[in-house]
Each structure stands twice: as structure tokens, then as C-alpha cells.
């Protein structure tokens, strides 16, 4: 079931609201300009996964936008209330949103929305297009106002990239920088695995390219390190994807998704490595 809870100083546990009714002022620049931030996480059997990692990234995004958001304990109470309201033991999607209240200033309207997991999301082998994001891989350091690496609500470009891919018969996208580096998916982190002299390596593009620090990638890296994998952080170029023993897109709700082809060219994917990483992803919470 869907549940909506606003963070509200007058309601320490959060204020429950009706998600089927209008709730926001049309003047909020969160609506008119996408001036806000969000997090999307998974809840399993009523418990949010990687909660602290999501709250920590939310705080970093808020800082980048100079947005005053409620402290973590308020979010935690509102999330608990929303999950209780949803009253559903299945997998649920928990979205945390904070938008600028009005046109300027730093105060935010913040809420938690819990919805059922969309059907047919998982287990697909993806066909992916490489699409140019139009920035070079050093832009994040030169132009902090681009908010690279913050999880802002301005996802219209990401959604347009996905629509473009689908219009070409593909399932998903990997963005590349104008200087040819592999970046990330519109809603996911890129991972590759290579077995070198019997040692398993798990590699992801480096954060300096301006990509979002993925909480799923972070948790998987910890679990993989404990399981004996070597870890690496780019730089990656498209050729690395074709030369890998497996490549995946990973994110909090869809989890680990195998990449079957890129720009129509098939990729090698080791079923053993995929199964092992899949189990590691399931084990992290
Ligand atoms: N990169 C982008 C641009 C995303 O939007 C997301 C998630 O939505 C990710 C990576 C993966 O992040 P996480 O693993 O925290 O869900």
C-alpha cells in the first residue's frame, strides 16, 4: 500500500497525509525548477536497507544545494511511520524528498513516500546504449554549481536519456564523458568484474568524474572485499566493458542487473561471477 508522511515539527513521528490528495504549493521551486533532492531506497519486510548510507548522501546533497533539511532522526521516525502505515511485508520503495519551500531561502518541505515495488523490474539482462553526457570527466571539480554527484530532483535529462534508449529498442543507458570515460547509468552505478591470475577484481568508475556515489556499489564493495575480491576505481573506458568478465548496473531498488549488450554488441558475462555478486548484494542491508 502507498503511504505518505511529511516531516513536520508539530508531529515528532511525522504527519501522515493522503497521497491521493494535492499536498504541495505550486509555487515551490521544487516543482517549478526541480530545486530539491531525493533518495530512493528499498525496504524489505518493513526494514529500510542501507538507511544510514542514504541519510548520509541526502545530507551531502542538501549541503550542495544549501537546503536546510531535517536531521536524520526525524527522517528515521517519519520512515518508520510511513512503513507502519504501508503495512506491507513485501519489498517496498521508500522515497525521501526535500524541496525548497517557495522560490528562495534555504528552508525545505520534506516527506517520505512508500510505494509498492514495480513489477518486472528485476532479473532482466539489459541491452544498453552508450550516450554522451556532454561534460568532460573533470567538470565536477571546475564547476561545482553543476551539482554533479548530488542527488537532485532535476532528473528530466536522465529520463530523456532512458526514453531515447527505449526508442532505439534498448533497455538502459551508460553515460560517457565528452573525453570518453565511462560514467554511470541514469539511475544506476556501473560495475565490471575481471579475473586476473585467478584473483577477482570488481571495478567501478571513479567519483571524481562527477558521478553519484552509489550506496549499493558502496555496500557491495565492502561485502566483496570481505569475500576476498580486489576493488578498483576506474578510470574506465567503453573498451573495458567489452573486455570484462561481466558488467552490471547496480542500484537500490532494481539491485544488480546484468548487461547483456552495449550498442548492440554482446558482452561476456560469467554466470558464476554474476551469481556470486548477486548473493553478496542480497546479503547487504
Ligand atoms: N547513479 C545515479 C545517477 C542514480 O540515480 C542512482 C540511483 O538512483 C545510482 C547511481 C545508484 O545509487 P544507489 O545504489 O544508491 O541506489
Tab-separated table of C-alpha atoms and ligand atoms in Angstrom:
chain	number	residue	atom	x	y	z
A	1	UNK	CA	0.000	0.000	0.000
A	2	UNK	CA	1.124	3.576	-0.622
A	3	UNK	CA	1.862	5.808	2.376
A	4	UNK	CA	2.837	9.465	2.652
A	5	UNK	CA	4.353	11.132	5.723
A	6	UNK	CA	5.512	14.766	5.947
A	7	UNK	CA	8.299	15.776	8.296
A	8	UNK	CA	6.670	18.380	10.492
A	9	UNK	CA	7.951	19.921	13.772
A	10	UNK	CA	4.406	19.737	15.181
A	11	UNK	CA	4.371	15.943	14.612
A	12	UNK	CA	7.522	14.300	16.035
A	13	UNK	CA	6.681	10.944	14.399
A	14	UNK	CA	5.808	12.620	11.104
A	15	UNK	CA	2.442	13.844	9.794
A	16	UNK	CA	0.528	11.206	7.880
A	17	UNK	CA	-1.126	12.553	4.721
A	18	UNK	CA	-3.268	11.203	1.908
A	19	UNK	CA	-1.094	10.506	-1.164
A	20	UNK	CA	-4.153	10.692	-3.443
A	21	UNK	CA	-4.800	14.330	-2.473
A	22	UNK	CA	-2.920	17.511	-3.518
A	23	UNK	CA	-0.285	18.347	-0.902
A	24	UNK	CA	2.187	20.889	-2.312
A	25	UNK	CA	2.047	24.560	-3.258
A	26	UNK	CA	2.523	25.078	-6.987
A	27	UNK	CA	4.914	27.926	-6.128
A	28	UNK	CA	7.507	25.614	-4.582
A	29	UNK	CA	10.679	25.815	-6.654
A	30	UNK	CA	10.983	22.093	-6.092
A	31	UNK	CA	8.078	21.856	-8.529
A	32	UNK	CA	8.808	24.805	-10.816
A	33	UNK	CA	12.574	24.308	-11.027
A	34	UNK	CA	13.359	20.820	-9.794
A	35	UNK	CA	15.158	22.574	-6.934
A	36	UNK	CA	15.262	19.772	-4.426
A	37	UNK	CA	16.858	16.467	-3.527
A	38	UNK	CA	15.760	12.887	-3.075
A	39	UNK	CA	16.771	9.397	-2.096
A	40	UNK	CA	15.221	6.124	-3.178
A	41	UNK	CA	15.744	3.032	-1.090
A	42	UNK	CA	14.356	-0.421	-0.689
A	43	UNK	CA	12.504	-1.720	2.361
A	44	UNK	CA	12.329	-5.463	2.919
A	45	UNK	CA	9.907	-6.883	5.494
A	46	UNK	CA	9.299	-3.386	6.844
A	47	UNK	CA	13.014	-2.543	7.297
A	48	UNK	CA	14.773	0.029	5.096
A	49	UNK	CA	18.060	-1.224	3.589
A	50	UNK	CA	21.263	0.847	3.814
A	51	UNK	CA	19.367	3.522	5.740
A	52	UNK	CA	22.415	5.325	7.127
A	53	UNK	CA	24.125	5.450	3.718
A	54	UNK	CA	21.017	7.014	2.177
A	55	UNK	CA	20.614	9.537	5.005
A	56	UNK	CA	24.266	10.461	4.766
A	57	UNK	CA	24.042	11.013	0.970
A	58	UNK	CA	20.840	13.048	1.487
A	59	UNK	CA	22.727	15.318	3.907
A	60	UNK	CA	25.561	15.754	1.365
A	61	UNK	CA	23.079	16.616	-1.400
A	62	UNK	CA	21.319	19.103	0.925
A	63	UNK	CA	24.633	20.794	1.650
A	64	UNK	CA	25.415	21.104	-2.072
A	65	UNK	CA	22.043	22.814	-2.665
A	66	UNK	CA	22.254	24.931	0.523
A	67	UNK	CA	18.987	23.388	1.604
A	68	UNK	CA	18.118	23.072	5.292
A	69	UNK	CA	16.685	19.585	5.746
A	70	UNK	CA	15.543	17.930	8.981
A	71	UNK	CA	18.139	15.909	10.909
A	72	UNK	CA	18.498	12.167	10.382
A	73	UNK	CA	16.499	11.163	13.465
A	74	UNK	CA	13.429	12.997	12.127
A	75	UNK	CA	13.767	11.206	8.798
A	76	UNK	CA	14.133	7.888	10.608
A	77	UNK	CA	10.939	8.444	12.614
A	78	UNK	CA	9.000	9.534	9.517
A	79	UNK	CA	10.260	6.486	7.588
A	80	UNK	CA	9.141	4.181	10.425
A	81	UNK	CA	5.726	5.826	10.464
A	82	UNK	CA	5.384	5.531	6.683
A	83	UNK	CA	6.381	1.859	6.695
A	84	UNK	CA	3.922	1.186	9.512
A	85	UNK	CA	1.187	2.955	7.549
A	86	UNK	CA	2.055	0.997	4.392
A	87	UNK	CA	1.632	-2.185	6.456
A	88	UNK	CA	3.097	-4.452	3.795
A	89	UNK	CA	5.657	-7.230	4.280
A	90	UNK	CA	6.712	-7.285	0.630
A	91	UNK	CA	9.517	-5.276	-0.972
A	92	UNK	CA	8.667	-1.574	-0.923
A	93	UNK	CA	10.191	1.531	-2.461
A	94	UNK	CA	10.871	4.299	0.067
A	95	UNK	CA	11.431	7.740	-1.387
A	96	UNK	CA	12.729	10.642	0.694
A	97	UNK	CA	12.196	14.064	-0.884
A	98	UNK	CA	13.079	17.609	0.217
A	99	UNK	CA	12.200	20.614	-1.951
A	100	UNK	CA	12.923	24.294	-1.497
A	101	UNK	CA	9.884	25.918	0.099
A	102	UNK	CA	8.907	28.809	-2.176
A	103	UNK	CA	11.271	30.460	-4.598
A	104	UNK	CA	14.358	31.234	-2.497
A	105	UNK	CA	15.715	30.763	1.016
A	106	UNK	CA	17.023	27.540	2.433
A	107	UNK	CA	14.001	26.051	4.173
A	108	UNK	CA	12.613	22.814	2.805
A	109	UNK	CA	9.399	20.836	2.679
A	110	UNK	CA	10.274	17.213	3.278
A	111	UNK	CA	8.372	13.966	3.004
A	112	UNK	CA	8.590	10.206	2.803
A	113	UNK	CA	6.600	8.277	0.214
A	114	UNK	CA	6.319	4.493	0.356
A	115	UNK	CA	5.058	2.640	-2.726
A	116	UNK	CA	4.949	-0.998	-3.838
A	117	UNK	CA	7.874	-2.361	-5.852
A	118	UNK	CA	7.093	-2.018	-9.589
A	119	UNK	CA	6.574	-5.411	-11.258
A	120	UNK	CA	9.054	-6.913	-13.715
A	121	UNK	CA	11.913	-4.690	-12.614
A	122	UNK	CA	14.466	-7.350	-11.782
A	123	UNK	CA	16.208	-10.283	-13.401
A	124	UNK	CA	16.415	-8.776	-16.862
A	125	UNK	CA	19.631	-8.970	-18.930
A	126	UNK	CA	19.961	-5.408	-20.182
A	127	UNK	CA	20.721	-4.070	-23.610
A	128	UNK	CA	22.399	-0.736	-23.045
A	129	UNK	CA	23.292	2.295	-25.165
A	130	UNK	CA	26.346	4.446	-24.530
A	131	UNK	CA	25.206	8.084	-24.588
A	132	UNK	CA	27.374	11.196	-24.344
A	133	UNK	CA	26.548	13.271	-21.275
A	134	UNK	CA	28.266	16.264	-22.847
A	135	UNK	CA	30.610	17.131	-19.958
A	136	UNK	CA	34.228	16.121	-19.670
A	137	UNK	CA	35.383	13.962	-16.782
A	138	UNK	CA	36.948	16.868	-14.830
A	139	UNK	CA	33.918	19.167	-14.860
A	140	UNK	CA	32.834	18.355	-11.292
A	141	UNK	CA	35.961	19.960	-9.833
A	142	UNK	CA	35.852	23.004	-12.148
A	143	UNK	CA	32.119	23.723	-11.908
A	144	UNK	CA	30.624	22.845	-8.516
A	145	UNK	CA	27.416	24.737	-9.444
A	146	UNK	CA	26.566	21.883	-11.792
A	147	UNK	CA	25.901	19.881	-8.599
A	148	UNK	CA	27.496	16.794	-10.119
A	149	UNK	CA	27.324	13.992	-7.606
A	150	UNK	CA	24.331	15.439	-5.712
A	151	UNK	CA	21.037	13.568	-5.995
A	152	UNK	CA	18.873	16.472	-7.128
A	153	UNK	CA	15.301	16.238	-8.376
A	154	UNK	CA	16.410	17.513	-11.786
A	155	UNK	CA	16.239	14.088	-13.434
A	156	UNK	CA	14.469	15.218	-16.624
A	157	UNK	CA	17.708	14.701	-18.585
A	158	UNK	CA	18.162	11.210	-17.130
A	159	UNK	CA	14.589	10.285	-18.005
A	160	UNK	CA	15.020	11.688	-21.542
A	161	UNK	CA	18.126	9.534	-21.991
A	162	UNK	CA	16.137	6.448	-20.949
A	163	UNK	CA	13.313	7.346	-23.352
A	164	UNK	CA	15.867	7.766	-26.125
A	165	UNK	CA	17.321	4.330	-25.363
A	166	UNK	CA	13.873	2.750	-25.378
A	167	UNK	CA	13.010	4.410	-28.696
A	168	UNK	CA	16.086	2.605	-30.078
A	169	UNK	CA	14.974	-0.750	-28.641
A	170	UNK	CA	17.446	-0.674	-25.708
A	171	UNK	CA	16.638	-1.039	-22.005
A	172	UNK	CA	19.070	1.318	-20.343
A	173	UNK	CA	21.907	3.789	-20.761
A	174	UNK	CA	25.513	4.260	-19.706
A	175	UNK	CA	26.590	7.879	-19.898
A	176	UNK	CA	30.082	8.655	-21.153
A	177	UNK	CA	32.016	11.885	-20.690
A	178	UNK	CA	32.980	14.023	-23.683
A	179	UNK	CA	36.560	12.768	-23.186
A	180	UNK	CA	35.425	9.158	-23.486
A	181	UNK	CA	35.226	7.904	-19.879
A	182	UNK	CA	32.501	5.578	-18.620
A	183	UNK	CA	30.336	7.439	-16.075
A	184	UNK	CA	27.080	5.904	-14.756
A	185	UNK	CA	23.548	4.931	-15.721
A	186	UNK	CA	20.714	7.489	-15.415
A	187	UNK	CA	19.598	5.682	-12.232
A	188	UNK	CA	22.436	3.265	-11.512
A	189	UNK	CA	26.162	2.707	-10.994
A	190	UNK	CA	28.350	0.787	-13.466
A	191	UNK	CA	30.370	-2.217	-12.270
A	192	UNK	CA	32.720	-4.551	-14.096
A	193	UNK	CA	34.450	-7.710	-12.929
A	194	UNK	CA	37.716	-9.160	-14.193
A	195	UNK	CA	39.511	-12.297	-13.116
A	196	UNK	CA	43.263	-11.723	-13.356
A	197	UNK	CA	45.588	-14.615	-12.480
A	198	UNK	CA	42.755	-16.219	-10.537
A	199	UNK	CA	42.061	-13.070	-8.495
A	200	UNK	CA	38.597	-11.497	-8.811
A	201	UNK	CA	38.564	-7.733	-9.364
A	202	UNK	CA	35.487	-5.540	-9.014
A	203	UNK	CA	35.822	-2.104	-10.610
A	204	UNK	CA	33.614	0.971	-10.784
A	205	UNK	CA	34.211	4.430	-12.333
A	206	UNK	CA	35.920	6.886	-10.006
A	207	UNK	CA	33.802	9.509	-8.226
A	208	UNK	CA	35.965	12.415	-9.447
A	209	UNK	CA	34.193	12.124	-12.812
A	210	UNK	CA	31.132	13.713	-11.147
A	211	UNK	CA	29.003	10.592	-10.792
A	212	UNK	CA	26.669	9.933	-7.888
A	213	UNK	CA	28.296	7.867	-5.111
A	214	UNK	CA	26.110	4.758	-5.243
A	215	UNK	CA	25.047	3.326	-1.889
A	216	UNK	CA	24.580	-0.119	-3.489
A	217	UNK	CA	28.056	-0.042	-5.033
A	218	UNK	CA	29.476	1.082	-1.669
A	219	UNK	CA	27.783	-1.734	0.252
A	220	UNK	CA	28.661	-4.332	-2.386
A	221	UNK	CA	32.315	-3.251	-2.376
A	222	UNK	CA	32.515	-3.805	1.391
A	223	UNK	CA	30.923	-7.243	1.110
A	224	UNK	CA	33.108	-8.181	-1.883
A	225	UNK	CA	36.277	-7.095	-0.084
A	226	UNK	CA	35.320	-9.306	2.870
A	227	UNK	CA	34.782	-12.156	0.393
A	228	UNK	CA	38.318	-11.750	-0.998
A	229	UNK	CA	37.732	-9.582	-4.065
A	230	UNK	CA	40.186	-6.856	-5.100
A	231	UNK	CA	38.465	-3.489	-5.559
A	232	UNK	CA	39.238	-0.806	-8.124
A	233	UNK	CA	38.022	2.671	-9.050
A	234	UNK	CA	38.318	3.491	-12.776
A	235	UNK	CA	39.039	5.338	-14.903
A	236	UNK	CA	37.067	3.110	-17.238
A	237	UNK	CA	36.592	3.480	-20.979
A	238	UNK	CA	33.981	1.602	-23.062
A	239	UNK	CA	36.582	-0.948	-24.183
A	240	UNK	CA	36.948	-2.034	-20.542
A	241	UNK	CA	33.283	-3.057	-20.553
A	242	UNK	CA	33.819	-5.263	-23.618
A	243	UNK	CA	36.999	-6.797	-22.179
A	244	UNK	CA	35.471	-7.586	-18.769
A	245	UNK	CA	34.286	-10.962	-17.466
A	246	UNK	CA	30.989	-9.326	-16.579
A	247	UNK	CA	29.384	-5.881	-16.381
A	248	UNK	CA	26.373	-4.764	-14.374
A	249	UNK	CA	24.252	-1.785	-13.447
A	250	UNK	CA	23.516	-1.637	-9.733
A	251	UNK	CA	21.016	0.439	-7.768
A	252	UNK	CA	18.986	0.259	-4.579
A	253	UNK	CA	15.657	-0.934	-5.948
A	254	UNK	CA	16.483	-2.913	-9.098
A	255	UNK	CA	19.614	-4.280	-7.378
A	256	UNK	CA	22.167	-5.989	-9.653
A	257	UNK	CA	21.273	-6.113	-13.364
A	258	UNK	CA	23.478	-7.913	-15.913
A	259	UNK	CA	24.485	-6.020	-19.029
A	260	UNK	CA	23.980	-8.342	-21.995
A	261	UNK	CA	24.961	-5.966	-24.791
A	262	UNK	CA	26.199	-2.447	-25.412
A	263	UNK	CA	25.262	-0.602	-28.592
A	264	UNK	CA	24.058	-3.946	-29.947
A	265	UNK	CA	27.377	-5.754	-29.329
A	266	UNK	CA	27.146	-8.717	-26.927
A	267	UNK	CA	29.161	-8.664	-23.708
A	268	UNK	CA	30.771	-11.631	-21.978
A	269	UNK	CA	29.166	-12.299	-18.630
A	270	UNK	CA	30.363	-15.040	-16.314
A	271	UNK	CA	27.322	-16.722	-14.717
A	272	UNK	CA	29.468	-17.683	-11.681
A	273	UNK	CA	30.621	-14.120	-11.035
A	274	UNK	CA	27.105	-12.829	-11.576
A	275	UNK	CA	25.643	-15.357	-9.134
A	276	UNK	CA	28.305	-14.581	-6.515
A	277	UNK	CA	27.794	-10.821	-6.776
A	278	UNK	CA	24.002	-11.302	-6.731
A	279	UNK	CA	24.296	-13.200	-3.443
A	280	UNK	CA	26.584	-10.533	-1.976
A	281	UNK	CA	24.068	-7.825	-2.941
A	282	UNK	CA	21.249	-9.788	-1.262
A	283	UNK	CA	23.370	-10.101	1.890
A	284	UNK	CA	23.974	-6.371	2.386
A	285	UNK	CA	21.454	-4.318	4.275
B	1	LIG	N1	23.699	6.923	-10.192
B	1	LIG	C1	22.558	7.626	-10.374
B	1	LIG	C2	22.569	8.783	-11.317
B	1	LIG	C3	21.382	7.281	-9.694
B	1	LIG	O1	20.269	7.989	-9.866
B	1	LIG	C4	21.395	6.161	-8.822
B	1	LIG	C5	20.202	5.766	-8.082
B	1	LIG	O2	19.121	6.192	-8.351
B	1	LIG	C6	22.580	5.446	-8.668
B	1	LIG	C7	23.713	5.850	-9.346
B	1	LIG	C8	22.637	4.251	-7.759
B	1	LIG	O3	22.573	4.677	-6.420
B	1	LIG	P1	22.086	3.718	-5.252
B	1	LIG	O4	22.887	2.485	-5.340
B	1	LIG	O5	22.373	4.493	-4.035
B	1	LIG	O6	20.634	3.476	-5.480
